[in-house]
Structures are given as structure tokens and as C-alpha cells.
mmCIF file with all atom_site columns, C-alpha atoms in Angstrom:
data_model
loop_
_atom_site.group_PDB
_atom_site.id
_atom_site.type_symbol
_atom_site.label_atom_id
_atom_site.label_alt_id
_atom_site.label_comp_id
_atom_site.label_asym_id
_atom_site.label_entity_id
_atom_site.label_seq_id
_atom_site.pdbx_PDB_ins_code
_atom_site.Cartn_x
_atom_site.Cartn_y
_atom_site.Cartn_z
_atom_site.occupancy
_atom_site.B_iso_or_equiv
_atom_site.pdbx_formal_charge
_atom_site.auth_seq_id
_atom_site.auth_comp_id
_atom_site.auth_asym_id
_atom_site.auth_atom_id
_atom_site.pdbx_PDB_model_num
ATOM 1   C CA . MET A 1 1   ? 9.002   -0.115  -4.143  1.00 56.00 ? 790 MET A CA 1
ATOM 2   C CA . LEU A 1 2   ? 6.194   -2.757  -4.766  1.00 58.00 ? 791 LEU A CA 1
ATOM 3   C CA . PRO A 1 3   ? 4.098   -2.032  -1.503  1.00 65.00 ? 792 PRO A CA 1
ATOM 4   C CA . ILE A 1 4   ? 3.847   1.357   -2.202  1.00 63.00 ? 793 ILE A CA 1
ATOM 5   C CA . GLU A 1 5   ? 2.622   0.870   -5.635  1.00 65.00 ? 794 GLU A CA 1
ATOM 6   C CA . LEU A 1 6   ? -0.142  -1.695  -4.278  1.00 68.00 ? 795 LEU A CA 1
ATOM 7   C CA . ILE A 1 7   ? -1.230  0.552   -1.554  1.00 69.00 ? 796 ILE A CA 1
ATOM 8   C CA . VAL A 1 8   ? -1.026  4.339   -2.725  1.00 68.00 ? 797 VAL A CA 1
ATOM 9   C CA . GLN A 1 9   ? -1.668  3.082   -6.420  1.00 71.00 ? 798 GLN A CA 1
ATOM 10  C CA . GLY A 1 10  ? -4.741  1.459   -5.255  1.00 75.00 ? 799 GLY A CA 1
ATOM 11  C CA . ILE A 1 11  ? -5.977  4.662   -3.618  1.00 76.00 ? 800 ILE A CA 1
ATOM 12  C CA . GLY A 1 12  ? -5.186  6.440   -6.918  1.00 75.00 ? 801 GLY A CA 1
ATOM 13  C CA . GLU A 1 13  ? -7.176  4.323   -8.910  1.00 79.00 ? 802 GLU A CA 1
ATOM 14  C CA . VAL A 1 14  ? -10.363 5.106   -7.124  1.00 82.00 ? 803 VAL A CA 1
ATOM 15  C CA . VAL A 1 15  ? -9.001  9.517   -6.733  1.00 84.00 ? 804 VAL A CA 1
ATOM 16  C CA . PHE A 1 16  ? -7.124  9.931   -10.140 1.00 87.00 ? 805 PHE A CA 1
ATOM 17  C CA . PRO A 1 17  ? -10.583 9.886   -12.244 1.00 90.00 ? 806 PRO A CA 1
ATOM 18  C CA . ALA A 1 18  ? -12.034 12.565  -9.836  1.00 91.00 ? 807 ALA A CA 1
ATOM 19  C CA . LEU A 1 19  ? -8.679  14.676  -9.847  1.00 92.00 ? 808 LEU A CA 1
ATOM 20  C CA . CYS A 1 20  ? -8.823  14.504  -13.825 1.00 93.00 ? 809 CYS A CA 1
ATOM 21  C CA . LYS A 1 21  ? -12.652 15.705  -13.554 1.00 93.00 ? 810 LYS A CA 1
ATOM 22  C CA . LEU A 1 22  ? -11.502 18.639  -10.955 1.00 93.00 ? 811 LEU A CA 1
ATOM 23  C CA . GLN A 1 23  ? -8.811  20.096  -13.423 1.00 91.00 ? 812 GLN A CA 1
ATOM 24  C CA . ASP A 1 24  ? -10.444 23.428  -14.097 1.00 93.00 ? 813 ASP A CA 1
ATOM 25  C CA . ASP A 1 25  ? -11.589 23.759  -10.342 1.00 95.00 ? 814 ASP A CA 1
ATOM 26  C CA . ARG A 1 26  ? -8.252  24.169  -8.557  1.00 93.00 ? 815 ARG A CA 1
ATOM 27  C CA . ALA A 1 27  ? -9.939  24.605  -5.162  1.00 95.00 ? 816 ALA A CA 1
ATOM 28  C CA . ARG A 1 28  ? -11.636 21.485  -5.272  1.00 95.00 ? 817 ARG A CA 1
ATOM 29  C CA . PHE A 1 29  ? -8.614  19.383  -6.702  1.00 95.00 ? 818 PHE A CA 1
ATOM 30  C CA . GLN A 1 30  ? -6.387  20.820  -3.821  1.00 95.00 ? 819 GLN A CA 1
ATOM 31  C CA . SER A 1 31  ? -8.685  20.072  -1.370  1.00 95.00 ? 820 SER A CA 1
ATOM 32  C CA . LEU A 1 32  ? -9.159  16.519  -2.992  1.00 93.00 ? 821 LEU A CA 1
ATOM 33  C CA . TYR A 1 33  ? -5.556  15.973  -3.628  1.00 93.00 ? 822 TYR A CA 1
ATOM 34  C CA . LEU A 1 34  ? -4.794  17.032  0.257   1.00 95.00 ? 823 LEU A CA 1
ATOM 35  C CA . ARG A 1 35  ? -7.126  14.495  1.495   1.00 93.00 ? 824 ARG A CA 1
ATOM 36  C CA . LEU A 1 36  ? -5.652  11.791  -0.723  1.00 90.00 ? 825 LEU A CA 1
ATOM 37  C CA . ILE A 1 37  ? -2.336  12.588  0.841   1.00 92.00 ? 826 ILE A CA 1
ATOM 38  C CA . ARG A 1 38  ? -3.910  12.611  4.626   1.00 94.00 ? 827 ARG A CA 1
ATOM 39  C CA . LEU A 1 39  ? -5.394  8.718   3.650   1.00 90.00 ? 828 LEU A CA 1
ATOM 40  C CA . ALA A 1 40  ? -1.971  7.807   1.953   1.00 89.00 ? 829 ALA A CA 1
ATOM 41  C CA . ALA A 1 41  ? 0.000   8.831   5.217   1.00 94.00 ? 830 ALA A CA 1
ATOM 42  C CA . PHE A 1 42  ? -2.873  7.140   7.561   1.00 94.00 ? 831 PHE A CA 1
ATOM 43  C CA . VAL A 1 43  ? -2.423  3.724   5.740   1.00 91.00 ? 832 VAL A CA 1
ATOM 44  C CA . VAL A 1 44  ? 1.140   4.042   4.816   1.00 92.00 ? 833 VAL A CA 1
ATOM 45  C CA . PHE A 1 45  ? 3.144   5.170   7.775   1.00 96.00 ? 834 PHE A CA 1
ATOM 46  C CA . PRO A 1 46  ? 1.894   2.902   10.194  1.00 96.00 ? 835 PRO A CA 1
ATOM 47  C CA . ILE A 1 47  ? 2.393   -0.064  7.882   1.00 94.00 ? 836 ILE A CA 1
ATOM 48  C CA . PHE A 1 48  ? 5.730   0.944   7.210   1.00 95.00 ? 837 PHE A CA 1
ATOM 49  C CA . LEU A 1 49  ? 6.959   2.102   10.723  1.00 96.00 ? 838 LEU A CA 1
ATOM 50  C CA . GLY A 1 50  ? 5.271   -1.057  12.233  1.00 96.00 ? 839 GLY A CA 1
ATOM 51  C CA . VAL A 1 51  ? 7.426   -3.348  9.875   1.00 95.00 ? 840 VAL A CA 1
ATOM 52  C CA . ALA A 1 52  ? 10.678  -1.186  10.562  1.00 96.00 ? 841 ALA A CA 1
ATOM 53  C CA . ALA A 1 53  ? 9.770   -1.628  14.036  1.00 96.00 ? 842 ALA A CA 1
ATOM 54  C CA . ILE A 1 54  ? 9.497   -5.497  14.079  1.00 96.00 ? 843 ILE A CA 1
ATOM 55  C CA . SER A 1 55  ? 12.009  -5.804  11.296  1.00 95.00 ? 844 SER A CA 1
ATOM 56  C CA . ASP A 1 56  ? 14.134  -8.286  12.884  1.00 94.00 ? 845 ASP A CA 1
ATOM 57  C CA . ASP A 1 57  ? 11.433  -10.628 13.957  1.00 93.00 ? 846 ASP A CA 1
ATOM 58  C CA . PHE A 1 58  ? 9.429   -10.324 10.617  1.00 93.00 ? 847 PHE A CA 1
ATOM 59  C CA . VAL A 1 59  ? 12.574  -11.289 8.748   1.00 95.00 ? 848 VAL A CA 1
ATOM 60  C CA . GLY A 1 60  ? 12.579  -14.295 10.963  1.00 93.00 ? 849 GLY A CA 1
ATOM 61  C CA . VAL A 1 61  ? 9.382   -15.362 10.872  1.00 93.00 ? 850 VAL A CA 1
ATOM 62  C CA . ILE A 1 62  ? 8.578   -14.921 7.014   1.00 92.00 ? 851 ILE A CA 1
ATOM 63  C CA . TRP A 1 63  ? 12.326  -16.006 5.910   1.00 92.00 ? 852 TRP A CA 1
ATOM 64  C CA . GLY A 1 64  ? 13.859  -17.788 8.507   1.00 92.00 ? 853 GLY A CA 1
ATOM 65  C CA . HIS A 1 65  ? 16.355  -17.024 11.079  1.00 90.00 ? 854 HIS A CA 1
ATOM 66  C CA . GLN A 1 66  ? 19.328  -17.633 8.650   1.00 93.00 ? 855 GLN A CA 1
ATOM 67  C CA . TRP A 1 67  ? 18.036  -14.175 7.227   1.00 93.00 ? 856 TRP A CA 1
ATOM 68  C CA . ILE A 1 68  ? 17.525  -12.263 10.789  1.00 89.00 ? 857 ILE A CA 1
ATOM 69  C CA . ARG A 1 69  ? 20.593  -9.818  9.688   1.00 88.00 ? 858 ARG A CA 1
ATOM 70  C CA . ALA A 1 70  ? 18.379  -8.653  6.879   1.00 94.00 ? 859 ALA A CA 1
ATOM 71  C CA . GLY A 1 71  ? 15.936  -6.959  9.406   1.00 94.00 ? 860 GLY A CA 1
ATOM 72  C CA . GLY A 1 72  ? 18.081  -3.745  9.595   1.00 94.00 ? 861 GLY A CA 1
ATOM 73  C CA . LEU A 1 73  ? 18.019  -3.658  6.025   1.00 95.00 ? 862 LEU A CA 1
ATOM 74  C CA . LEU A 1 74  ? 14.219  -3.823  5.870   1.00 95.00 ? 863 LEU A CA 1
ATOM 75  C CA . ALA A 1 75  ? 13.925  -1.202  8.276   1.00 96.00 ? 864 ALA A CA 1
ATOM 76  C CA . ILE A 1 76  ? 15.903  0.923   6.164   1.00 97.00 ? 865 ILE A CA 1
ATOM 77  C CA . LEU A 1 77  ? 13.858  0.292   3.387   1.00 95.00 ? 866 LEU A CA 1
ATOM 78  C CA . CYS A 1 78  ? 10.714  0.964   5.381   1.00 95.00 ? 867 CYS A CA 1
ATOM 79  C CA . LEU A 1 79  ? 11.731  4.376   6.056   1.00 95.00 ? 868 LEU A CA 1
ATOM 80  C CA . THR A 1 80  ? 12.519  5.229   2.302   1.00 95.00 ? 869 THR A CA 1
ATOM 81  C CA . GLY A 1 81  ? 9.071   3.766   1.494   1.00 93.00 ? 870 GLY A CA 1
ATOM 82  C CA . CYS A 1 82  ? 7.321   6.420   3.585   1.00 93.00 ? 871 CYS A CA 1
ATOM 83  C CA . LEU A 1 83  ? 9.097   9.113   1.398   1.00 92.00 ? 872 LEU A CA 1
ATOM 84  C CA . GLN A 1 84  ? 8.131   7.528   -1.563  1.00 91.00 ? 873 GLN A CA 1
ATOM 85  C CA . SER A 1 85  ? 4.650   6.973   -0.826  1.00 89.00 ? 874 SER A CA 1
ATOM 86  C CA . MET A 1 86  ? 4.310   10.785  -0.296  1.00 91.00 ? 875 MET A CA 1
ATOM 87  C CA . CYS A 1 87  ? 6.242   11.126  -3.587  1.00 90.00 ? 876 CYS A CA 1
ATOM 88  C CA . PHE A 1 88  ? 4.301   8.569   -5.633  1.00 87.00 ? 877 PHE A CA 1
ATOM 89  C CA . PRO A 1 89  ? 0.939   10.716  -5.872  1.00 89.00 ? 878 PRO A CA 1
ATOM 90  C CA . CYS A 1 90  ? 2.693   13.798  -7.474  1.00 92.00 ? 879 CYS A CA 1
ATOM 91  C CA . GLY A 1 91  ? 2.384   11.696  -10.784 1.00 91.00 ? 880 GLY A CA 1
ATOM 92  C CA . TRP A 1 92  ? -1.079  12.108  -10.294 1.00 91.00 ? 881 TRP A CA 1
ATOM 93  C CA . VAL A 1 93  ? -1.202  15.793  -10.145 1.00 94.00 ? 882 VAL A CA 1
ATOM 94  C CA . TYR A 1 94  ? 0.993   16.036  -13.576 1.00 94.00 ? 883 TYR A CA 1
ATOM 95  C CA . LEU A 1 95  ? -1.363  13.615  -15.352 1.00 93.00 ? 884 LEU A CA 1
ATOM 96  C CA . ALA A 1 96  ? -4.466  15.021  -14.225 1.00 94.00 ? 885 ALA A CA 1
ATOM 97  C CA . MET A 1 97  ? -3.491  18.361  -15.082 1.00 94.00 ? 886 MET A CA 1
ATOM 98  C CA . GLY A 1 98  ? -2.419  17.482  -18.536 1.00 93.00 ? 887 GLY A CA 1
ATOM 99  C CA . ARG A 1 99  ? 1.522   17.970  -17.815 1.00 94.00 ? 888 ARG A CA 1
ATOM 100 C CA . SER A 1 100 ? 2.791   14.638  -18.810 1.00 93.00 ? 889 SER A CA 1
ATOM 101 C CA . ALA A 1 101 ? 6.008   16.619  -20.365 1.00 94.00 ? 890 ALA A CA 1
ATOM 102 C CA . ALA A 1 102 ? 6.737   18.305  -17.082 1.00 93.00 ? 891 ALA A CA 1
ATOM 103 C CA . MET A 1 103 ? 6.549   14.930  -15.298 1.00 93.00 ? 892 MET A CA 1
ATOM 104 C CA . ALA A 1 104 ? 9.074   13.418  -17.799 1.00 94.00 ? 893 ALA A CA 1
ATOM 105 C CA . ARG A 1 105 ? 11.512  16.377  -17.114 1.00 93.00 ? 894 ARG A CA 1
ATOM 106 C CA . TRP A 1 106 ? 11.059  16.144  -13.512 1.00 91.00 ? 895 TRP A CA 1
ATOM 107 C CA . GLY A 1 107 ? 11.411  12.200  -14.023 1.00 91.00 ? 896 GLY A CA 1
ATOM 108 C CA . LEU A 1 108 ? 14.769  12.489  -15.422 1.00 94.00 ? 897 LEU A CA 1
ATOM 109 C CA . LEU A 1 109 ? 15.944  14.756  -13.004 1.00 94.00 ? 898 LEU A CA 1
ATOM 110 C CA . GLY A 1 110 ? 14.478  12.521  -10.029 1.00 94.00 ? 899 GLY A CA 1
ATOM 111 C CA . ASN A 1 111 ? 15.716  9.607   -11.216 1.00 95.00 ? 900 ASN A CA 1
ATOM 112 C CA . SER A 1 112 ? 19.192  10.682  -11.715 1.00 96.00 ? 901 SER A CA 1
ATOM 113 C CA . ILE A 1 113 ? 19.639  11.598  -8.330  1.00 96.00 ? 902 ILE A CA 1
ATOM 114 C CA . LEU A 1 114 ? 18.360  8.421   -7.163  1.00 96.00 ? 903 LEU A CA 1
ATOM 115 C CA . LEU A 1 115 ? 20.479  6.483   -9.538  1.00 97.00 ? 904 LEU A CA 1
ATOM 116 C CA . SER A 1 116 ? 23.432  8.754   -8.124  1.00 97.00 ? 905 SER A CA 1
ATOM 117 C CA . SER A 1 117 ? 22.631  7.566   -4.573  1.00 97.00 ? 906 SER A CA 1
ATOM 118 C CA . ILE A 1 118 ? 22.824  3.911   -5.571  1.00 97.00 ? 907 ILE A CA 1
ATOM 119 C CA . VAL A 1 119 ? 26.035  4.503   -7.220  1.00 97.00 ? 908 VAL A CA 1
ATOM 120 C CA . VAL A 1 120 ? 27.374  6.105   -4.102  1.00 97.00 ? 909 VAL A CA 1
ATOM 121 C CA . GLY A 1 121 ? 25.664  3.216   -2.112  1.00 97.00 ? 910 GLY A CA 1
ATOM 122 C CA . ILE A 1 122 ? 27.396  0.672   -3.788  1.00 97.00 ? 911 ILE A CA 1
ATOM 123 C CA . SER A 1 123 ? 30.744  2.372   -3.477  1.00 97.00 ? 912 SER A CA 1
ATOM 124 C CA . THR A 1 124 ? 30.096  1.766   0.151   1.00 95.00 ? 913 THR A CA 1
ATOM 125 C CA . GLY A 1 125 ? 30.557  -1.985  -0.262  1.00 94.00 ? 914 GLY A CA 1
ATOM 126 C CA . ASN A 1 126 ? 27.925  -3.163  1.836   1.00 94.00 ? 915 ASN A CA 1
ATOM 127 C CA . ILE A 1 127 ? 24.164  -3.626  1.358   1.00 95.00 ? 916 ILE A CA 1
ATOM 128 C CA . GLU A 1 128 ? 23.402  -1.236  4.516   1.00 95.00 ? 917 GLU A CA 1
ATOM 129 C CA . GLY A 1 129 ? 25.395  1.689   3.056   1.00 96.00 ? 918 GLY A CA 1
ATOM 130 C CA . LEU A 1 130 ? 23.413  1.096   -0.287  1.00 97.00 ? 919 LEU A CA 1
ATOM 131 C CA . ALA A 1 131 ? 19.818  0.892   1.772   1.00 97.00 ? 920 ALA A CA 1
ATOM 132 C CA . TRP A 1 132 ? 21.141  4.277   3.389   1.00 97.00 ? 921 TRP A CA 1
ATOM 133 C CA . SER A 1 133 ? 22.512  5.878   0.392   1.00 98.00 ? 922 SER A CA 1
ATOM 134 C CA . TYR A 1 134 ? 18.915  5.354   -1.610  1.00 97.00 ? 923 TYR A CA 1
ATOM 135 C CA . PHE A 1 135 ? 17.200  6.448   1.562   1.00 97.00 ? 924 PHE A CA 1
ATOM 136 C CA . VAL A 1 136 ? 19.132  10.127  1.376   1.00 97.00 ? 925 VAL A CA 1
ATOM 137 C CA . GLY A 1 137 ? 18.631  9.825   -2.440  1.00 97.00 ? 926 GLY A CA 1
ATOM 138 C CA . ASN A 1 138 ? 15.110  9.838   -1.511  1.00 96.00 ? 927 ASN A CA 1
ATOM 139 C CA . LEU A 1 139 ? 15.166  12.421  0.885   1.00 95.00 ? 928 LEU A CA 1
ATOM 140 C CA . LEU A 1 140 ? 16.905  14.700  -1.698  1.00 95.00 ? 929 LEU A CA 1
ATOM 141 C CA . VAL A 1 141 ? 14.220  14.031  -4.036  1.00 94.00 ? 930 VAL A CA 1
ATOM 142 C CA . PHE A 1 142 ? 11.337  14.661  -1.662  1.00 92.00 ? 931 PHE A CA 1
ATOM 143 C CA . ALA A 1 143 ? 10.975  18.254  -1.346  1.00 90.00 ? 932 ALA A CA 1
ATOM 144 C CA . PRO A 1 144 ? 11.598  19.338  -5.309  1.00 91.00 ? 933 PRO A CA 1
ATOM 145 C CA . CYS A 1 145 ? 9.300   16.243  -5.969  1.00 91.00 ? 934 CYS A CA 1
ATOM 146 C CA . GLN A 1 146 ? 6.773   18.068  -3.730  1.00 92.00 ? 935 GLN A CA 1
ATOM 147 C CA . TYR A 1 147 ? 7.752   21.588  -4.837  1.00 93.00 ? 936 TYR A CA 1
ATOM 148 C CA . TYR A 1 148 ? 7.268   20.944  -8.530  1.00 92.00 ? 937 TYR A CA 1
ATOM 149 C CA . ALA A 1 149 ? 4.013   19.260  -8.692  1.00 93.00 ? 938 ALA A CA 1
ATOM 150 C CA . MET A 1 150 ? 2.452   21.516  -5.878  1.00 94.00 ? 939 MET A CA 1
ATOM 151 C CA . ARG A 1 151 ? 3.171   24.482  -8.073  1.00 94.00 ? 940 ARG A CA 1
ATOM 152 C CA . ILE A 1 152 ? 1.059   23.110  -10.890 1.00 95.00 ? 941 ILE A CA 1
ATOM 153 C CA . ILE A 1 153 ? -1.897  23.224  -8.419  1.00 95.00 ? 942 ILE A CA 1
ATOM 154 C CA . GLY A 1 154 ? -0.893  26.232  -6.374  1.00 95.00 ? 943 GLY A CA 1
ATOM 155 C CA . LEU A 1 155 ? -0.097  24.583  -2.923  1.00 94.00 ? 944 LEU A CA 1
ATOM 156 C CA . GLY A 1 156 ? 3.215   24.738  -1.202  1.00 92.00 ? 945 GLY A CA 1
ATOM 157 C CA . VAL A 1 157 ? 5.137   21.894  -0.104  1.00 91.00 ? 946 VAL A CA 1
ATOM 158 C CA . MET A 1 158 ? 4.549   22.684  3.625   1.00 93.00 ? 947 MET A CA 1
ATOM 159 C CA . SER A 1 159 ? 0.708   22.150  2.522   1.00 94.00 ? 948 SER A CA 1
ATOM 160 C CA . VAL A 1 160 ? 1.684   18.288  2.250   1.00 93.00 ? 949 VAL A CA 1
ATOM 161 C CA . VAL A 1 161 ? 3.890   18.113  5.140   1.00 94.00 ? 950 VAL A CA 1
ATOM 162 C CA . ARG A 1 162 ? 1.059   19.834  7.314   1.00 95.00 ? 951 ARG A CA 1
ATOM 163 C CA . GLU A 1 163 ? -1.323  16.826  5.987   1.00 95.00 ? 952 GLU A CA 1
ATOM 164 C CA . ALA A 1 164 ? 1.089   14.150  6.450   1.00 96.00 ? 953 ALA A CA 1
ATOM 165 C CA . LEU A 1 165 ? 2.697   15.108  9.660   1.00 96.00 ? 954 LEU A CA 1
ATOM 166 C CA . PRO A 1 166 ? -0.027  13.936  11.880  1.00 97.00 ? 955 PRO A CA 1
ATOM 167 C CA . SER A 1 167 ? -0.072  10.361  10.765  1.00 97.00 ? 956 SER A CA 1
ATOM 168 C CA . PHE A 1 168 ? 3.731   10.304  10.548  1.00 96.00 ? 957 PHE A CA 1
ATOM 169 C CA . LEU A 1 169 ? 4.094   11.458  14.320  1.00 97.00 ? 958 LEU A CA 1
ATOM 170 C CA . ILE A 1 170 ? 1.422   8.827   15.548  1.00 97.00 ? 959 ILE A CA 1
ATOM 171 C CA . ALA A 1 171 ? 3.330   6.136   13.444  1.00 97.00 ? 960 ALA A CA 1
ATOM 172 C CA . CYS A 1 172 ? 6.311   7.302   15.191  1.00 96.00 ? 961 CYS A CA 1
ATOM 173 C CA . VAL A 1 173 ? 4.891   7.240   18.543  1.00 97.00 ? 962 VAL A CA 1
ATOM 174 C CA . MET A 1 174 ? 3.383   3.610   17.511  1.00 96.00 ? 963 MET A CA 1
ATOM 175 C CA . PHE A 1 175 ? 7.147   2.559   16.216  1.00 95.00 ? 964 PHE A CA 1
ATOM 176 C CA . ALA A 1 176 ? 8.771   3.688   19.760  1.00 96.00 ? 965 ALA A CA 1
ATOM 177 C CA . CYS A 1 177 ? 6.280   1.782   21.858  1.00 96.00 ? 966 CYS A CA 1
ATOM 178 C CA . VAL A 1 178 ? 6.424   -1.527  19.661  1.00 94.00 ? 967 VAL A CA 1
ATOM 179 C CA . TYR A 1 179 ? 10.438  -1.353  19.285  1.00 90.00 ? 968 TYR A CA 1
ATOM 180 C CA . ALA A 1 180 ? 10.516  -0.698  23.326  1.00 90.00 ? 969 ALA A CA 1
ATOM 181 C CA . LEU A 1 181 ? 8.787   -3.900  23.587  1.00 85.00 ? 970 LEU A CA 1
#
């Protein structure tokens, strides 16, 4: 999704060279990577959950009231974006550690799962079904995506979850408050 690429990739352009320099210092690599996850979560989660909370109004203002029914679709895609923003940096681990072949193998498997979720979603016959199916596909990809990348640098999936969770919980509270208005 383009917003993820713009936000998270922007962070990566600054941090990726440092990750490459730290490939022989596992402790410092882990520390920098986890700070990167914390920063990405801090920036991305409030944006996506904030837009999800006001999705109907957002669509009405940006594209006009004739598109307001697309607000629910935008909200689903915002949730999907939260998941994708945490998987996107995994690619930096593979590349910084010189494991592009492993990244290609995982990419083939992960994208096969996502493609399958799209096919299932299309079979529902409606766009919301497609969006929910794509969300579920991303949910299914999240843990293995994290697991294989984190295994390279000696971290567990829970390390990433622990770093992202505070920002996610705060963003959820913000979502609830804004949505209630």
C-alpha cells in the first residue's frame, strides 16, 4: 500500500545504511531494528487508526459524498496497513544481512498466501469481502514474516510485538475516542 511505502520506506532510507554497517554486531543491529519498529508503530498506527475512525467523513470530504459508502472499505484497508507496516521492515533485515535469496523464498510463499486471500475475497462477490479477505491474508502472513526475518538476527516475534504494542494500544484508545465522537 502506497502510504506504508511512503512512511516506512522513508524511515528505512535513513536507517537501512546503518543496519548494513551493523550486520556483524548482532546486539546493536537488534537494538536499532527494534527502535525502528517502535518508531514505525508510533508513526503509522495513529495515522491508520485515526483515518479508520473517521473513514466515512474522510471519504466524503476527499472524494465527495457519492463515495461515502467506501468509508468502510477504507477502514478495513487501514487495519491491513497496520499489519503491513510491521512486515515491511522485515525486508531490511534480509537485505542488510545479505540474505536476499531467503527473502525471495519467503516473498514467494507470503505473496502466494496473499494472492490466495484475494482470490477467496473475489469469490465473495463484494468489495468488502475482498478487503476483509485481504486483511485475513495479511494476518496469516504476519507471524511467519516476522519469525523468519527475526530468526536471522536472533530475535523472536514477541520482541517485535512488545515494541509495537504500546503504540498500537494508544492508537486503539485514540480510535475509540474519535469514533465515539
